[in-house]
Backbone as CSV, one residue per row, in Angstrom:
resi,resn,N_x,N_y,N_z,CA_x,CA_y,CA_z,C_x,C_y,C_z
1,UNK,137.271,34.588,130.994,137.098,34.790,129.564,135.606,34.747,129.229
2,UNK,135.156,35.688,128.414,133.731,35.741,128.093,133.329,34.660,127.096
3,UNK,132.053,34.347,127.121,131.465,33.399,126.188,131.606,33.914,124.765
4,UNK,131.861,33.040,123.809,132.021,33.445,122.408,130.847,33.034,121.530
5,UNK,129.952,32.186,122.040,128.887,31.646,121.193,127.534,32.323,121.408
6,UNK,127.550,33.584,121.865,126.307,34.318,122.059,125.738,34.757,120.712
7,UNK,124.434,35.004,120.664,123.807,35.384,119.395,124.070,36.857,119.074
8,UNK,124.015,37.164,117.790,124.226,38.540,117.324,122.969,39.374,117.592
9,UNK,123.107,40.691,117.451,121.948,41.569,117.583,120.885,41.194,116.555
10,UNK,121.308,40.936,115.313,120.328,40.565,114.281,119.576,39.295,114.660
11,UNK,120.276,38.299,115.174,119.617,37.057,115.601,118.635,37.332,116.738
12,UNK,119.052,38.145,117.671,118.227,38.482,118.823,116.934,39.179,118.402
13,UNK,117.069,40.255,117.608,115.899,41.042,117.236,114.998,40.310,116.252
14,UNK,115.571,39.525,115.333,114.719,38.748,114.429,113.996,37.669,115.224
15,UNK,114.653,37.100,116.212,113.995,36.123,117.085,112.791,36.727,117.790
16,UNK,112.911,37.974,118.220,111.797,38.657,118.880,110.676,38.946,117.881
17,UNK,111.031,39.303,116.647,110.008,39.506,115.611,109.259,38.198,115.344
18,UNK,110.001,37.098,115.308,109.371,35.789,115.094,108.444,35.451,116.264
19,UNK,108.897,35.696,117.475,108.034,35.448,118.639,106.786,36.323,118.565
20,UNK,106.931,37.567,118.137,105.797,38.483,118.043,104.768,37.993,117.037
21,UNK,105.219,37.427,115.918,104.271,36.967,114.899,103.369,35.854,115.445
22,UNK,103.850,35.161,116.446,103.058,34.077,117.013,101.882,34.576,117.851
23,UNK,101.769,35.895,118.067,100.593,36.489,118.711,99.448,36.686,117.717
24,UNK,99.746,36.648,116.418,98.731,36.878,115.399,97.709,35.748,115.390
25,UNK,96.438,36.116,115.244,95.360,35.131,115.158,94.999,34.809,113.711
26,UNK,95.665,35.435,112.768,95.409,35.185,111.348,95.728,33.727,111.031
27,UNK,94.767,32.983,110.484,95.015,31.562,110.218,95.958,31.302,109.051
28,UNK,96.226,32.314,108.228,97.054,32.115,107.034,98.418,32.774,107.087
29,UNK,98.481,33.982,107.597,99.729,34.748,107.579,99.992,35.349,108.946
30,UNK,101.117,35.005,109.511,101.521,35.600,110.772,102.808,36.377,110.510
31,UNK,102.781,37.658,110.853,103.937,38.523,110.614,104.228,39.282,111.896
32,UNK,105.518,39.387,112.231,105.933,40.121,113.413,106.966,41.170,113.073
33,UNK,107.023,42.215,113.892,107.985,43.294,113.691,108.560,43.731,115.032
34,UNK,109.825,44.119,114.993,110.539,44.619,116.166,111.324,45.851,115.722
35,UNK,111.112,46.969,116.402,111.830,48.208,116.067,112.843,48.484,117.174
36,UNK,114.077,48.789,116.744,115.149,49.082,117.698,115.788,50.424,117.355
37,UNK,116.251,51.095,118.401,116.899,52.393,118.187,118.384,52.190,117.860
38,UNK,119.095,53.264,117.549,120.515,53.127,117.194,121.397,52.543,118.302
39,UNK,120.883,52.497,119.542,121.634,51.909,120.658,121.242,50.458,120.927
40,UNK,120.544,49.843,119.970,120.071,48.460,120.089,119.117,48.262,121.262
41,UNK,118.278,49.240,121.507,117.229,49.132,122.513,115.900,48.960,121.784
42,UNK,115.116,47.986,122.219,113.806,47.767,121.605,112.884,48.912,121.977
43,UNK,112.278,49.529,120.960,111.360,50.639,121.213,109.915,50.266,120.904
44,UNK,109.700,49.176,120.139,108.334,48.780,119.855,108.285,47.404,119.198
45,UNK,107.116,46.781,119.325,106.839,45.483,118.709,105.473,45.545,118.050
46,UNK,105.237,44.656,117.086,103.921,44.578,116.467,103.721,43.239,115.780
47,UNK,102.470,42.907,115.561,102.097,41.732,114.786,100.803,42.048,114.061
48,UNK,100.484,41.260,113.032,99.296,41.548,112.248,98.042,41.056,112.983
49,UNK,97.022,41.917,112.976,95.778,41.560,113.650,94.741,42.655,113.543
50,UNK,93.634,42.438,114.231,92.519,43.377,114.214,92.876,44.653,114.968
51,UNK,92.281,45.779,114.572,92.494,47.020,115.322,91.964,46.886,116.748
52,UNK,92.529,47.658,117.667,92.078,47.662,119.060,90.584,47.998,119.099
53,UNK,89.835,47.189,119.812,88.400,47.417,119.943,87.570,46.694,118.899
54,UNK,88.203,46.164,117.875,87.514,45.407,116.825,87.662,43.941,117.203
55,UNK,86.585,43.334,117.651,86.618,41.977,118.201,87.067,40.969,117.153
56,UNK,88.238,40.372,117.380,88.776,39.448,116.378,88.108,38.075,116.409
57,UNK,87.181,37.878,117.348,86.380,36.650,117.360,85.028,36.872,116.687
58,UNK,84.387,38.006,116.983,83.035,38.263,116.460,83.038,39.112,115.190
59,UNK,83.891,40.135,115.143,83.825,41.110,114.053,84.806,40.845,112.913
60,UNK,85.919,40.233,113.218,86.989,40.063,112.226,86.659,38.961,111.233
61,UNK,86.837,39.273,109.979,86.698,38.293,108.901,88.106,37.814,108.575
62,UNK,88.353,36.543,108.675,89.698,36.019,108.439,89.861,35.423,107.049
63,UNK,88.830,35.489,106.218,88.887,34.904,104.883,89.824,35.695,103.970
64,UNK,90.446,34.995,103.043,91.330,35.637,102.058,90.618,35.896,100.740
65,UNK,89.483,35.274,100.533,88.783,35.387,99.252,87.333,35.767,99.467
66,UNK,86.743,36.354,98.420,85.346,36.769,98.463,85.239,38.270,98.332
67,UNK,84.046,38.782,98.628,83.818,40.219,98.601,84.796,40.900,99.572
68,UNK,85.364,42.012,99.149,86.377,42.701,99.942,85.951,42.878,101.397
69,UNK,84.705,43.273,101.624,84.229,43.530,102.977,84.088,42.258,103.811
70,UNK,84.148,41.115,103.156,84.072,39.833,103.862,85.438,39.159,103.971
71,UNK,86.512,39.920,103.738,87.873,39.378,103.846,88.651,40.127,104.918
72,UNK,89.743,39.541,105.315,90.606,40.161,106.320,91.254,41.446,105.804
73,UNK,91.403,41.567,104.496,92.143,42.697,103.918,91.497,44.047,104.205
74,UNK,90.198,44.049,104.453,89.512,45.307,104.760,89.786,45.780,106.190
75,UNK,90.261,44.888,107.050,90.311,45.197,108.478,91.664,45.010,109.166
76,UNK,92.476,44.098,108.704,93.698,43.742,109.429,94.713,44.895,109.422
77,UNK,95.386,45.081,110.543,96.506,46.019,110.644,97.790,45.208,110.534
78,UNK,98.670,45.613,109.650,99.930,44.895,109.466,100.869,45.109,110.651
79,UNK,101.779,44.176,110.823,102.708,44.211,111.961,103.550,45.484,111.968
80,UNK,103.990,45.916,110.799,104.841,47.103,110.716,104.097,48.342,111.202
81,UNK,102.843,48.499,110.739,102.044,49.646,111.168,101.760,49.562,112.663
82,UNK,101.428,48.373,113.144,101.194,48.217,114.582,102.433,48.577,115.389
83,UNK,103.602,48.139,114.950,104.840,48.463,115.667,105.081,49.975,115.680
84,UNK,104.840,50.626,114.558,105.017,52.079,114.485,104.028,52.774,115.429
85,UNK,102.773,52.357,115.386,101.747,52.988,116.221,101.907,52.650,117.700
86,UNK,102.502,51.500,118.005,102.708,51.100,119.399,103.858,51.853,120.072
87,UNK,104.689,52.492,119.284,105.846,53.184,119.852,105.423,54.478,120.540
88,UNK,106.105,54.792,121.633,105.855,56.073,122.294,107.099,56.958,122.269
89,UNK,108.029,56.629,121.360,109.224,57.450,121.166,109.385,57.726,119.673
90,UNK,110.080,58.813,119.323,110.349,59.065,117.907,111.164,57.920,117.303
91,UNK,110.871,57.564,116.052,111.515,56.426,115.399,112.595,56.825,114.398
92,UNK,112.893,58.112,114.325,113.901,58.586,113.388,115.235,57.882,113.643
93,UNK,115.775,57.258,112.579,117.062,56.581,112.660,116.992,55.157,113.174
94,UNK,115.779,54.666,113.459,115.635,53.307,113.988,115.737,52.259,112.870
95,UNK,115.804,51.005,113.314,115.872,49.847,112.432,114.671,48.959,112.744
96,UNK,114.057,48.397,111.688,112.928,47.489,111.867,113.318,46.090,111.416
97,UNK,113.043,45.119,112.275,113.179,43.704,111.936,111.771,43.198,111.694
98,UNK,111.544,42.576,110.541,110.194,42.129,110.195,110.278,40.776,109.492
99,UNK,109.290,39.923,109.752,109.362,38.566,109.215,108.915,38.468,107.763
100,UNK,108.261,39.503,107.234,107.845,39.534,105.829,108.131,40.922,105.266
101,UNK,108.688,40.981,104.062,109.013,42.278,103.462,107.773,43.175,103.451
102,UNK,107.919,44.431,103.833,106.768,45.333,103.943,106.077,45.609,102.610
103,UNK,104.746,45.660,102.667,103.950,46.033,101.491,104.124,47.534,101.227
104,UNK,103.547,48.017,100.139,103.683,49.426,99.778,103.046,50.352,100.809
105,UNK,101.937,49.941,101.425,101.302,50.781,102.437,102.178,50.886,103.682
106,UNK,102.753,49.773,104.100,103.640,49.802,105.266,104.929,50.553,104.952
107,UNK,105.407,50.453,103.719,106.608,51.198,103.322,106.390,52.695,103.524
108,UNK,105.208,53.181,103.178,104.903,54.605,103.383,105.006,54.972,104.857
109,UNK,104.410,54.142,105.715,104.442,54.420,107.153,105.867,54.347,107.701
110,UNK,106.644,53.395,107.217,108.044,53.250,107.643,108.827,54.505,107.264
111,UNK,108.666,54.947,106.036,109.361,56.144,105.553,108.944,57.366,106.385
112,UNK,107.645,57.540,106.561,107.140,58.701,107.292,107.597,58.710,108.753
113,UNK,107.794,57.526,109.326,108.188,57.445,110.732,109.663,57.771,110.948
114,UNK,110.456,57.717,109.880,111.882,58.012,110.004,112.765,56.783,110.172
115,UNK,112.175,55.597,110.132,112.969,54.363,110.199,113.897,54.336,108.992
116,UNK,115.166,53.993,109.217,116.160,54.069,108.154,116.671,52.727,107.648
117,UNK,116.287,51.627,108.319,116.764,50.328,107.866,115.747,49.249,108.203
118,UNK,115.600,48.296,107.288,114.704,47.154,107.453,115.520,45.887,107.260
119,UNK,115.399,44.963,108.198,115.955,43.619,108.054,114.741,42.703,107.955
120,UNK,114.623,41.947,106.863,113.441,41.114,106.667,113.829,39.647,106.502
121,UNK,112.903,38.781,106.906,113.155,37.343,106.892,112.703,36.689,105.601
122,UNK,111.588,37.169,105.026,111.015,36.574,103.820,110.586,37.663,102.850
123,UNK,110.724,37.383,101.569,110.242,38.280,100.511,109.281,37.489,99.635
124,UNK,108.322,36.852,100.296,107.371,35.950,99.659,106.644,36.581,98.471
125,UNK,106.400,37.869,98.515,105.650,38.545,97.446,106.550,39.328,96.495
126,UNK,107.812,38.934,96.399,108.764,39.595,95.515,108.204,39.696,94.098
127,UNK,108.397,40.857,93.504,107.991,41.156,92.127,106.495,41.330,91.918
128,UNK,105.691,41.373,92.988,104.296,41.772,92.830,104.289,43.294,92.685
129,UNK,103.201,43.850,92.208,103.124,45.306,92.033,103.331,46.039,93.354
130,UNK,102.745,45.518,94.430,102.889,46.148,95.739,104.345,46.106,96.210
131,UNK,105.001,44.993,95.958,106.392,44.813,96.364,107.309,45.736,95.559
132,UNK,107.062,45.831,94.276,107.864,46.714,93.421,107.704,48.168,93.868
133,UNK,106.452,48.573,94.153,106.195,49.946,94.619,106.888,50.191,95.957
134,UNK,106.826,49.212,96.846,107.468,49.342,98.150,108.962,49.573,97.990
135,UNK,109.615,48.736,97.197,111.065,48.857,97.004,111.433,50.161,96.311
136,UNK,110.615,50.601,95.383,110.873,51.876,94.707,110.851,53.026,95.711
137,UNK,109.807,53.066,96.547,109.713,54.135,97.551,110.869,54.069,98.549
138,UNK,111.160,52.868,99.043,112.245,52.721,100.019,113.577,53.160,99.416
139,UNK,113.832,52.776,98.148,115.068,53.183,97.470,115.141,54.701,97.316
140,UNK,114.068,55.306,96.844,114.048,56.756,96.604,114.189,57.541,97.905
141,UNK,113.744,56.963,99.002,113.775,57.650,100.299,114.943,57.201,101.175
142,UNK,115.878,56.468,100.571,117.104,56.047,101.256,116.869,55.223,102.516
143,UNK,115.897,54.332,102.437,115.678,53.367,103.519,116.312,52.065,103.054
144,UNK,117.322,51.633,103.782,118.059,50.419,103.435,117.230,49.199,103.822
145,UNK,117.240,48.170,102.982,116.583,46.906,103.341,117.503,45.750,102.990
146,UNK,117.543,44.775,103.900,118.472,43.660,103.780,117.774,42.369,104.178
147,UNK,117.981,41.341,103.388,117.482,40.015,103.727,118.264,39.494,104.922
148,UNK,117.564,39.011,105.927,118.208,38.444,107.113,119.009,37.215,106.704
149,UNK,120.234,37.164,107.155,121.096,36.015,106.866,120.897,34.975,107.957
150,UNK,120.255,33.878,107.597,119.972,32.822,108.563,121.273,32.186,109.014
151,UNK,121.396,32.031,110.315,122.639,31.511,110.874,122.518,30.069,111.331
152,UNK,121.307,29.563,111.425,121.123,28.229,111.962,121.018,28.241,113.475
153,UNK,121.394,29.371,114.096,121.319,29.476,115.549,120.035,30.144,116.004
154,UNK,119.289,30.720,115.040,118.045,31.387,115.409,117.131,30.380,116.096
155,UNK,116.350,30.878,116.994,115.450,30.020,117.766,114.770,28.993,116.885
156,UNK,114.594,27.820,117.387,113.911,26.758,116.648,112.412,26.983,116.700
157,UNK,111.958,27.991,115.962,110.561,28.358,115.932,110.062,28.129,114.518
158,UNK,108.901,27.570,114.408,108.279,27.330,113.100,108.067,28.676,112.401
159,UNK,108.590,28.825,111.193,108.431,30.083,110.444,107.202,30.071,109.595
């Protein structure tokens, strides 16, 4: 008789997104993403960080406040965009697991890539202008998004 207490696909892929966020060097926000195809095969991973070749020790500004050019916002690549760019297969019809609801810029990339569903762990910026724009675009473009239902069995990893 087979085991009955194995984790679901959602638990598995969200766990991988959580593990991916732990690669981020951002001192304030760590976000991870995992993209899977319709056959539940992982096609790409991403986390937020500096672009390839941009030294995250010497060149990266990790500050959240101050002149735009002296903050991380001018340079950081979000986990969703990194996951999309890291893929070497078409993403049409895929599902993205992400630890933070995508911003409006990432929503554009998700839509353009053909991803059709997002499972997210946190909606920390709900009702901000960027969040409202993101949800509007995702709704208009028929990209489904669902809050991950915590089961208590997900890896004991600090969120």
